């Protein structure tokens, strides 16, 4: 069950004309407006085009009366019995109702009656004829009735079901996958439901645990068409609690500028974390009993096999997300809220407490940010613009995973993507789709390797090719061959700095003269957090240790170096967004000569600096003195020798 602390946040619009009618927030505002009902349960969401509430996210629940209190109120048990049963239930990991029935303190029907009161639905007594007549078994398949121990109520229109356990969200959610939406119209005891199914014969239903297992198995082997149906119905308009929870997790992550969502089952809970500006942040602990339903929902949305839990799987989700501005308000265009279809790459991995799932958000907007926003200083940008317009040669971008290499390359492609140029890419994975660019997804498992794709690509007479990553000698050789035969080649390598790219290629077995003649430039980059513009302040006493690390003299720092403070705009972190720091090595005759001679990294680096290369640290230094970021951030990301990044984390 989704629980969040009651919010004290004021309504976004103080005089919001929202009304609370019969448990629903009535909206008198234009589509897309943010809604808050401050009178009772606060709601947050975006209004759909017909004025209906879309993506409504309940932030708090009305407290329900406790089951024990209801039973005492009904005169079924005494307070002492409840207390005793509660202690036993806790000790044995069982539910209060189960203990009370087991100890003969009350009957199953008493629990069902109390549950019905607790959940404000009808109690159905299947031992009396009038209630039995309310049932129409023909409305859902018999196997579902037997498996899930539910009974459909007679009538037409929306399916109304009599259930026995409203708390078993897993089972109810699985049932929803099978039969679509239904209303929990009544509660009957499990004993009565099974005896009704078995034609009135006294029969005990299977124990609860086993039942949940059965229904799970059943939904796993559901046929293709029901998967399609369920997948289609996984729209955020649907009010299934699990789907709503998953939708809320995704929307919160996107709106919170997260780059990925981590759902990690632990012993007693599921940990939900977002990575924001490169740092993992714990968001909340979800209840353990939601685990199967949440994981199944995400896997179904991602189009992977939900029955397979033993091997890692990859999938994709496309999810509509309303665009919001920096104040969290929806963005309109022509009177309509702007909805972005955001892609998520989903990967599942079996872990000890269950499958761990990561959703990586592939943001189309981060491609559109433009080269200047990437973090280039004007002089570097001029050089970069010149290099990417050369007719041939190799342009490499290097850095560890998550350093923004792809974004830089895509930004370059976006500039070069004109009708007079043919551009082909070979990527693993294709992260963003471009109009007018032929993008090929590498699939090693069916033999579509980088090597195979590249060879066929070259027969298609492109002007520009992008190779996701140079992983081995074969790919490196093809890239060089392409560059030497009149193509401009973009690719990435995993090296820490620009000069190392040369030695890495030679180490792969590429002939030094080929490296020397084909490479045009190597760009190394890192992403560093940018100070929040609303709360950053001049640092009156910057830490001399960090200043020394980034090579800034204390007198130079005075009045220029800024520090992180923290405000609502940056969620108290003091940072908002990231920019790259760069090190761009342009090949010149001296560097080519050194490459040809198989010179080491330090010699290459010295030559590059003589040729005008600004190091990662040098670029970071400029950004510190401009007040864009802090010495701590640059020290952390420039990977200065002898520097322990954990010192920054400790601060
Ligand atoms: Zn701030």
XYZ file of C-alpha atoms and ligand atoms in Angstrom:
652
model
C 0.000 0.000 0.000
C 1.299 3.400 -0.933
C 1.862 5.553 2.101
C 3.458 8.929 2.269
C 3.644 11.422 5.081
C 0.867 13.976 5.043
C 2.074 16.939 3.049
C 1.952 20.414 4.491
C 2.829 21.938 1.152
C 0.365 24.732 0.320
C -1.879 24.437 -2.729
C -0.092 25.508 -5.913
C -2.914 27.942 -6.586
C -4.152 29.297 -3.245
C -7.653 30.117 -4.434
C -7.953 26.926 -6.441
C -11.592 26.367 -7.312
C -11.328 22.655 -6.647
C -14.113 21.079 -4.692
C -14.243 17.879 -2.813
C -17.361 15.927 -3.654
C -18.003 12.373 -2.549
C -14.357 11.436 -2.164
C -13.399 12.859 -5.567
C -11.677 16.114 -6.297
C -13.848 18.056 -8.689
C -11.937 20.268 -11.005
C -13.024 23.541 -12.373
C -9.726 24.403 -13.945
C -8.317 24.110 -17.462
C -6.786 20.852 -18.654
C -3.228 20.373 -17.534
C -3.589 22.538 -14.447
C -2.082 21.217 -11.268
C -4.611 20.172 -8.687
C -4.533 20.194 -4.942
C -7.330 19.511 -2.602
C -6.307 21.009 0.689
C -9.516 20.119 2.489
C -8.863 16.487 3.064
C -6.556 13.934 1.478
C -4.183 16.071 -0.543
C -4.159 15.086 -4.180
C -1.693 16.021 -6.799
C -2.044 15.447 -10.476
C -2.651 16.831 -13.894
C -6.058 17.314 -15.398
C -6.744 15.405 -18.594
C -8.214 16.941 -21.702
C -11.823 16.112 -20.829
C -11.479 17.557 -17.377
C -10.960 14.121 -15.879
C -8.208 13.672 -13.359
C -5.215 12.040 -14.978
C -2.204 10.705 -13.157
C -3.766 11.549 -9.891
C -1.381 10.647 -7.123
C -2.761 10.305 -3.647
C -0.208 11.650 -1.209
C -1.855 10.403 1.929
C -4.661 8.033 2.838
C -7.547 8.547 5.099
C -6.740 6.488 8.178
C -8.899 3.354 8.253
C -10.434 1.974 11.383
C -8.389 -0.948 12.673
C -9.744 -4.461 12.148
C -9.467 -5.267 15.856
C -11.484 -2.190 16.825
C -14.212 -3.125 14.359
C -14.405 -6.668 15.711
C -14.655 -5.378 19.276
C -17.276 -2.880 18.092
C -19.291 -5.711 16.515
C -19.176 -7.488 19.863
C -17.430 -10.499 18.357
C -14.298 -10.468 20.487
C -12.993 -8.603 23.516
C -10.194 -6.078 23.535
C -8.080 -8.529 25.540
C -8.544 -11.209 22.886
C -7.490 -8.751 20.187
C -4.392 -7.729 22.128
C -3.425 -11.338 22.708
C -4.054 -12.321 19.080
C -2.169 -9.265 17.855
C 0.924 -10.245 19.829
C 0.716 -13.813 18.503
C 0.199 -12.569 14.964
C 3.267 -10.400 15.209
C 5.383 -13.165 16.672
C 4.362 -15.672 13.999
C 4.265 -13.295 11.035
C 0.559 -13.964 10.538
C -2.418 -11.693 10.295
C -4.716 -10.801 13.152
C -7.722 -12.385 11.461
C -5.889 -15.633 10.825
C -4.950 -15.967 14.504
C -8.448 -15.138 15.735
C -9.951 -17.807 13.476
C -7.261 -20.319 14.342
C -7.850 -19.870 18.088
C -11.610 -20.113 17.543
C -12.030 -16.639 19.011
C -14.304 -15.908 16.072
C -15.475 -17.308 12.739
C -14.139 -16.520 9.284
C -17.432 -14.823 8.491
C -16.905 -12.402 11.403
C -13.547 -11.399 9.933
C -15.101 -10.998 6.479
C -17.845 -8.803 7.956
C -15.249 -6.648 9.724
C -13.112 -6.397 6.595
C -16.184 -5.345 4.601
C -16.809 -2.580 7.122
C -13.149 -1.583 7.103
C -13.093 -1.288 3.301
C -16.625 0.161 3.039
C -17.975 -2.624 0.830
C -20.850 -5.091 1.261
C -20.522 -8.189 3.386
C -21.849 -11.093 1.324
C -23.162 -13.999 3.368
C -23.196 -16.959 0.982
C -25.007 -19.106 3.534
C -28.206 -17.158 2.893
C -30.168 -17.522 -0.318
C -30.763 -13.813 -0.913
C -27.027 -13.188 -1.052
C -26.383 -16.307 -3.143
C -28.771 -14.902 -5.759
C -26.512 -11.874 -6.144
C -23.866 -14.079 -7.770
C -23.558 -14.823 -11.497
C -20.676 -17.249 -12.008
C -20.946 -16.999 -15.803
C -19.425 -13.530 -15.901
C -15.805 -14.716 -15.661
C -14.111 -17.996 -16.627
C -14.573 -20.821 -14.149
C -10.842 -21.452 -13.782
C -10.334 -17.908 -12.509
C -13.095 -18.299 -9.961
C -11.437 -21.437 -8.676
C -7.875 -20.125 -8.735
C -8.526 -16.739 -7.209
C -11.525 -17.670 -5.048
C -13.571 -14.728 -6.250
C -17.186 -14.559 -7.366
C -18.674 -12.167 -9.912
C -21.856 -10.378 -8.961
C -24.855 -10.524 -11.271
C -25.658 -7.587 -13.503
C -24.290 -5.892 -16.569
C -21.761 -3.087 -16.904
C -18.547 -2.920 -14.906
C -17.437 -6.232 -13.469
C -18.141 -6.384 -9.716
C -16.419 -9.070 -7.703
C -16.856 -10.611 -4.304
C -13.414 -11.240 -2.873
C -12.179 -12.643 0.405
C -8.966 -10.709 1.018
C -8.842 -7.020 0.083
C -5.320 -6.773 1.530
C -3.827 -9.274 -0.916
C -2.827 -6.713 -3.499
C -0.580 -9.144 -5.373
C -3.432 -11.497 -6.081
C -5.894 -8.741 -6.881
C -3.420 -7.180 -9.291
C -2.829 -10.518 -10.997
C -6.553 -10.937 -11.258
C -6.727 -7.529 -12.879
C -4.252 -8.680 -15.504
C -6.568 -11.567 -16.315
C -10.017 -9.991 -16.245
C -9.309 -6.289 -16.687
C -10.753 -3.652 -14.412
C -13.221 -4.660 -11.724
C -14.841 -3.209 -8.679
C -14.284 -4.808 -5.291
C -17.960 -4.884 -4.548
C -18.183 -7.283 -1.652
C -16.297 -9.448 0.782
C -17.214 -12.982 1.734
C -15.262 -15.476 3.806
C -12.907 -17.761 1.963
C -14.698 -20.784 3.395
C -18.047 -19.627 2.055
C -16.635 -18.812 -1.376
C -14.999 -22.217 -1.757
C -18.027 -24.070 -0.534
C -20.214 -22.047 -2.916
C -17.890 -22.916 -5.821
C -17.983 -26.574 -4.851
C -21.740 -26.599 -5.016
C -22.463 -26.050 -1.364
C -20.229 -28.855 -0.124
C -18.203 -27.963 2.923
C -14.710 -27.410 1.623
C -11.783 -25.607 3.055
C -9.956 -23.398 0.588
C -6.233 -23.786 0.138
C -4.090 -21.846 2.591
C -3.600 -18.226 1.665
C 0.073 -18.482 0.774
C -0.482 -21.305 -1.649
C -3.364 -19.460 -3.216
C -1.194 -16.479 -3.982
C 1.387 -18.793 -5.518
C -1.197 -20.506 -7.692
C -2.688 -17.324 -8.993
C 0.776 -16.025 -9.774
C 1.607 -19.156 -11.772
C -1.665 -18.901 -13.581
C -1.079 -15.335 -14.665
C 2.418 -16.191 -15.729
C 1.222 -18.629 -18.337
C -1.488 -16.350 -19.588
C -1.794 -16.369 -23.312
C -0.446 -13.796 -25.741
C -3.720 -11.992 -26.331
C -4.288 -11.403 -22.668
C -0.762 -10.050 -22.374
C -1.517 -7.638 -25.197
C -4.723 -6.645 -23.542
C -3.025 -6.081 -20.219
C -0.182 -4.190 -21.802
C -2.636 -1.926 -23.525
C -4.556 -1.335 -20.366
C -1.369 -0.316 -18.568
C -2.194 3.270 -19.223
C -1.722 5.864 -16.547
C -5.435 6.593 -16.694
C -6.074 3.215 -15.187
C -6.610 3.247 -11.495
C -5.053 -0.115 -10.598
C -3.090 0.607 -7.426
C 0.106 -0.987 -8.678
C -0.022 0.689 -12.051
C -0.685 3.959 -10.315
C 2.255 3.347 -8.024
C 4.551 2.550 -10.966
C 3.281 5.601 -12.853
C 3.905 7.746 -9.798
C 7.448 6.374 -9.434
C 8.201 7.125 -13.095
C 6.660 10.608 -13.108
C 8.380 11.612 -9.868
C 11.715 10.461 -11.266
C 11.333 12.323 -14.545
C 10.100 15.492 -12.850
C 12.867 15.222 -10.285
C 15.464 15.238 -13.088
C 16.560 11.684 -12.284
C 18.602 9.801 -14.851
C 17.643 6.379 -13.608
C 15.290 4.591 -11.240
C 16.536 1.723 -9.078
C 14.038 -0.728 -7.609
C 15.941 -3.078 -5.348
C 14.254 -5.785 -3.278
C 15.793 -6.048 0.199
C 14.988 -8.329 3.124
C 11.982 -6.555 4.598
C 11.182 -3.936 1.977
C 11.865 -2.756 -1.559
C 14.330 0.095 -1.819
C 13.471 2.825 -4.313
C 16.319 5.077 -5.347
C 16.741 7.726 -8.060
C 20.002 8.902 -9.517
C 19.899 12.691 -9.699
C 22.833 14.655 -11.123
C 24.894 11.476 -10.965
C 24.255 10.784 -7.284
C 21.955 8.004 -6.008
C 19.291 9.305 -3.644
C 17.102 7.087 -1.462
C 13.491 8.010 -2.159
C 11.454 5.575 -0.092
C 11.070 2.024 1.101
C 8.145 0.243 -0.524
C 6.318 -2.533 1.257
C 7.694 -5.988 0.616
C 4.260 -7.418 -0.238
C 4.122 -5.160 -3.311
C 7.301 -6.682 -4.721
C 5.860 -9.261 -7.113
C 3.123 -7.008 -8.390
C 5.437 -4.034 -8.948
C 8.112 -6.116 -10.674
C 5.540 -7.923 -12.840
C 3.910 -4.657 -13.847
C 7.196 -3.099 -14.891
C 8.286 -6.241 -16.741
C 4.967 -6.400 -18.551
C 5.267 -2.733 -19.532
C 8.842 -3.345 -20.706
C 7.748 -6.251 -22.889
C 9.990 -8.844 -21.243
C 9.009 -12.317 -20.096
C 7.401 -11.859 -16.705
C 7.711 -15.562 -15.910
C 11.485 -15.497 -16.249
C 13.075 -14.468 -12.985
C 16.368 -16.315 -13.103
C 18.207 -14.547 -15.905
C 18.761 -10.836 -16.595
C 16.458 -9.312 -19.209
C 16.358 -6.035 -21.126
C 13.327 -4.178 -22.320
C 11.939 -0.790 -23.108
C 9.065 1.367 -21.918
C 7.605 4.402 -23.631
C 5.738 6.529 -21.138
C 3.826 9.794 -21.623
C 5.125 12.445 -19.260
C 3.693 15.975 -19.086
C 6.390 18.603 -19.475
C 6.855 20.878 -16.495
C 8.811 24.090 -16.174
C 11.470 24.736 -13.549
C 8.822 25.716 -11.012
C 7.051 22.396 -11.447
C 4.133 23.875 -13.384
C 2.835 22.176 -16.558
C 3.952 23.655 -19.854
C 1.247 24.577 -22.384
C 1.332 24.899 -26.117
C -1.759 26.141 -27.970
C -3.797 25.681 -24.814
C -2.837 22.020 -24.487
C -0.403 20.600 -21.961
C 2.798 19.419 -23.600
C 3.173 15.655 -23.223
C 6.540 14.072 -23.985
C 6.843 10.405 -24.842
C 9.846 9.425 -22.747
C 11.778 6.235 -23.406
C 13.075 4.071 -20.598
C 15.558 1.289 -20.957
C 14.640 -1.396 -18.459
C 17.019 -4.043 -17.200
C 16.225 -6.754 -14.688
C 18.802 -8.724 -12.780
C 18.156 -11.568 -10.347
C 19.425 -10.710 -6.867
C 19.211 -12.423 -3.506
C 15.908 -10.891 -2.355
C 14.310 -10.835 -5.790
C 14.873 -9.218 -9.122
C 16.477 -5.830 -9.040
C 15.153 -3.520 -11.758
C 16.742 -0.407 -13.208
C 14.888 1.989 -15.482
C 17.246 4.284 -17.302
C 15.551 7.408 -18.572
C 16.520 8.262 -22.129
C 15.706 11.924 -22.377
C 15.223 13.368 -25.819
C 15.530 16.845 -24.296
C 19.094 16.270 -23.223
C 20.041 15.930 -26.892
C 18.429 19.205 -27.720
C 20.421 21.045 -25.091
C 22.894 22.349 -27.662
C 26.628 22.266 -27.609
C 27.089 25.418 -25.539
C 24.927 23.926 -22.791
C 27.092 20.830 -22.696
C 29.687 22.957 -20.935
C 32.097 23.978 -23.708
C 34.006 27.187 -23.172
C 33.693 29.424 -26.230
C 37.225 28.744 -27.523
C 36.803 24.962 -27.228
C 33.431 25.198 -28.920
C 34.956 26.991 -31.912
C 37.553 24.249 -32.294
C 34.961 21.499 -31.818
C 32.718 23.016 -34.495
C 35.623 23.094 -36.915
C 36.693 19.499 -36.233
C 33.254 17.947 -36.690
C 32.951 19.590 -40.086
C 36.047 17.940 -41.503
C 35.274 15.608 -44.407
C 37.078 12.592 -43.008
C 39.029 11.193 -40.089
C 38.137 9.851 -36.669
C 36.772 11.935 -33.842
C 36.844 10.100 -30.516
C 35.094 10.956 -27.270
C 36.446 9.240 -24.170
C 35.514 8.960 -20.542
C 34.046 6.460 -18.101
C 30.429 5.255 -18.319
C 28.027 8.056 -17.467
C 30.349 10.874 -18.463
C 28.002 12.164 -21.157
C 29.899 10.889 -24.217
C 26.767 9.912 -26.115
C 25.136 13.276 -25.504
C 28.165 15.065 -26.930
C 28.215 12.861 -30.027
C 24.473 13.190 -30.543
C 24.752 16.959 -30.239
C 27.382 16.878 -32.981
C 25.194 14.650 -35.168
C 22.224 16.961 -34.622
C 24.306 19.808 -36.094
C 25.537 17.732 -39.021
C 22.137 16.212 -39.784
C 21.303 18.064 -43.011
C 19.769 16.593 -46.182
C 23.064 16.765 -48.079
C 24.779 14.382 -45.649
C 24.062 10.695 -45.237
C 24.584 9.605 -41.644
C 24.500 6.006 -40.406
C 24.993 4.868 -36.825
C 25.713 1.486 -35.257
C 24.754 1.601 -31.618
C 24.253 -0.615 -28.628
C 21.753 0.532 -27.575
C 20.154 3.162 -29.795
C 19.506 5.780 -27.127
C 17.626 8.439 -29.056
C 15.913 8.393 -32.401
C 16.856 11.031 -34.941
C 14.834 11.938 -37.989
C 16.888 11.522 -41.125
C 19.617 9.377 -39.580
C 19.842 5.651 -40.206
C 20.369 4.083 -36.811
C 21.205 0.400 -36.496
C 20.822 -1.498 -33.245
C 23.644 -3.977 -32.583
C 22.360 -7.466 -31.693
C 25.290 -9.710 -30.888
C 22.983 -12.643 -30.049
C 21.740 -12.860 -33.653
C 25.172 -12.211 -35.114
C 24.583 -8.520 -35.788
C 27.869 -7.407 -34.280
C 29.546 -4.017 -34.707
C 31.863 -5.612 -37.287
C 29.017 -7.032 -39.397
C 26.950 -3.846 -39.256
C 29.911 -1.610 -40.078
C 30.909 -3.618 -43.123
C 27.408 -3.389 -44.555
C 27.165 0.263 -43.553
C 30.147 1.179 -45.656
C 28.464 -0.312 -48.712
C 25.627 2.197 -48.198
C 27.913 5.112 -49.083
C 27.491 7.287 -46.001
C 29.292 10.584 -45.374
C 29.333 10.229 -41.629
C 29.226 7.130 -39.459
C 28.867 6.841 -35.728
C 30.104 3.725 -33.988
C 28.728 3.379 -30.473
C 31.990 2.176 -29.053
C 35.307 0.840 -30.305
C 35.502 -2.353 -28.281
C 38.043 -4.433 -30.147
C 40.596 -4.557 -32.899
C 38.089 -5.590 -35.588
C 35.908 -2.536 -35.014
C 38.956 -0.268 -34.697
C 40.303 -1.512 -38.041
C 37.000 -0.907 -39.819
C 36.713 2.573 -38.290
C 40.196 3.446 -39.501
C 39.573 2.005 -42.935
C 36.397 4.093 -43.180
C 38.199 7.228 -42.045
C 40.989 6.733 -44.577
C 38.497 6.221 -47.405
C 36.741 9.538 -47.006
C 34.286 9.126 -44.140
C 33.985 11.132 -40.985
C 33.830 8.637 -38.104
C 32.579 9.366 -34.602
C 33.095 6.907 -31.792
C 33.854 6.465 -28.102
C 36.516 4.707 -26.077
C 36.783 3.996 -22.375
C 39.904 5.883 -21.355
C 40.471 8.382 -18.576
C 42.034 11.113 -20.657
C 42.503 12.141 -24.278
C 46.143 11.071 -24.864
C 45.392 7.549 -23.557
C 43.085 6.965 -26.539
C 46.142 6.773 -28.790
C 47.951 4.223 -26.648
C 44.717 2.244 -26.139
C 44.254 1.778 -29.887
C 47.877 0.722 -30.300
C 47.451 -1.695 -27.377
C 44.434 -3.193 -29.177
C 46.770 -4.121 -31.989
C 46.072 -1.312 -34.439
C 49.186 -0.331 -36.418
C 50.625 2.923 -34.968
C 50.891 4.571 -38.408
C 47.175 3.941 -38.993
C 46.317 5.505 -35.625
C 48.576 8.449 -36.356
C 47.078 9.098 -39.768
C 43.383 8.559 -39.082
C 42.654 10.268 -35.734
C 41.718 13.933 -36.004
C 40.917 14.745 -32.409
C 40.159 13.133 -29.074
C 37.805 14.705 -26.564
C 37.903 13.471 -22.957
C 35.044 14.507 -20.705
C 33.472 14.222 -17.258
C 30.180 15.464 -15.877
C 30.341 17.707 -12.851
C 27.421 19.099 -10.902
C 26.496 22.729 -11.499
C 25.816 25.024 -8.547
C 22.156 25.919 -8.079
C 21.815 29.468 -9.448
C 19.209 30.419 -6.845
C 21.165 29.669 -3.690
C 24.901 29.576 -4.489
C 27.036 31.986 -2.484
C 30.562 33.356 -2.563
C 32.730 31.068 -0.474
C 34.443 33.333 2.065
C 36.676 30.580 3.330
C 37.229 27.952 0.657
C 38.957 24.805 1.865
C 42.684 25.338 1.089
C 43.114 21.597 0.543
C 40.656 21.556 -2.369
C 41.980 24.818 -3.776
C 45.430 23.263 -3.874
C 44.065 20.177 -5.623
C 42.521 22.254 -8.388
C 45.548 24.531 -8.565
C 43.905 27.784 -7.499
C 45.790 30.211 -5.251
C 43.823 31.507 -2.200
C 44.147 35.137 -3.337
C 42.826 34.154 -6.779
C 39.877 32.352 -5.177
C 38.749 35.364 -3.138
C 35.374 36.665 -4.263
C 35.165 34.191 -7.145
C 34.899 30.666 -5.800
C 31.335 29.853 -4.811
C 29.852 27.256 -2.503
C 26.781 25.026 -2.442
C 24.049 26.140 -0.028
C 20.760 24.351 -0.731
C 17.194 25.545 -1.354
C 13.894 24.018 -2.606
C 14.965 24.590 -6.228
C 17.845 22.133 -5.807
C 16.171 19.872 -3.211
C 18.634 21.145 -0.630
C 21.706 19.791 -2.394
C 23.072 23.142 -3.579
C 23.507 21.736 -7.084
C 21.149 21.593 -10.031
C 22.045 19.942 -13.313
C 25.407 18.911 -14.668
C 27.862 20.194 -17.216
C 30.815 18.526 -18.794
C 34.419 19.486 -18.299
C 36.497 18.767 -21.358
C 39.994 18.038 -22.508
C 40.332 18.277 -26.289
C 43.446 16.976 -27.981
C 43.822 18.050 -31.607
C 46.271 15.917 -33.558
C 49.250 17.831 -34.885
C 52.444 16.704 -36.574
C 54.301 16.330 -33.258
C 51.585 14.126 -31.723
C 51.302 12.055 -34.922
C 55.042 11.516 -34.899
C 54.942 10.416 -31.235
C 52.028 8.078 -31.949
C 53.963 6.566 -34.826
C 56.898 5.969 -32.456
C 54.604 4.256 -29.900
C 55.394 6.964 -27.337
C 53.903 6.683 -23.835
C 50.967 8.656 -22.473
C 53.062 11.235 -20.615
C 54.990 12.202 -23.738
C 51.779 12.419 -25.745
C 50.206 14.544 -23.028
C 53.166 16.930 -22.894
C 53.031 17.358 -26.654
C 49.269 17.944 -26.573
C 49.646 20.619 -23.887
C 52.368 22.289 -25.955
C 49.896 22.219 -28.839
C 47.344 24.129 -26.779
C 45.337 21.396 -25.041
C 43.601 22.481 -21.857
C 43.427 19.580 -19.404
C 40.266 18.406 -17.620
C 41.598 20.133 -14.537
C 42.326 23.341 -16.449
C 38.817 23.393 -17.874
C 37.366 22.695 -14.429
C 39.438 25.527 -12.992
C 37.806 28.002 -15.399
C 34.365 26.775 -14.356
C 35.236 27.124 -10.658
C 36.439 30.706 -11.095
C 33.268 31.506 -13.057
C 31.214 30.240 -10.114
C 29.675 27.445 -12.201
C 30.847 24.657 -9.930
C 32.984 24.059 -6.846
C 36.575 22.908 -6.247
C 35.154 19.754 -4.605
C 33.266 18.778 -7.755
C 36.186 19.322 -10.087
C 38.561 17.479 -7.772
C 36.121 14.583 -7.720
C 35.593 14.357 -11.464
C 38.958 15.355 -12.833
C 40.436 12.345 -11.025
C 43.494 14.108 -9.771
C 46.302 11.811 -8.820
C 46.585 11.156 -5.107
C 43.066 12.452 -4.491
C 40.549 10.315 -2.660
C 37.028 11.182 -3.884
C 35.518 9.834 -0.659
C 36.904 12.911 1.085
C 34.404 14.959 -0.865
C 31.548 12.665 -0.003
C 32.397 12.979 3.687
C 32.007 16.721 3.626
Zn 19.370 25.829 -4.605
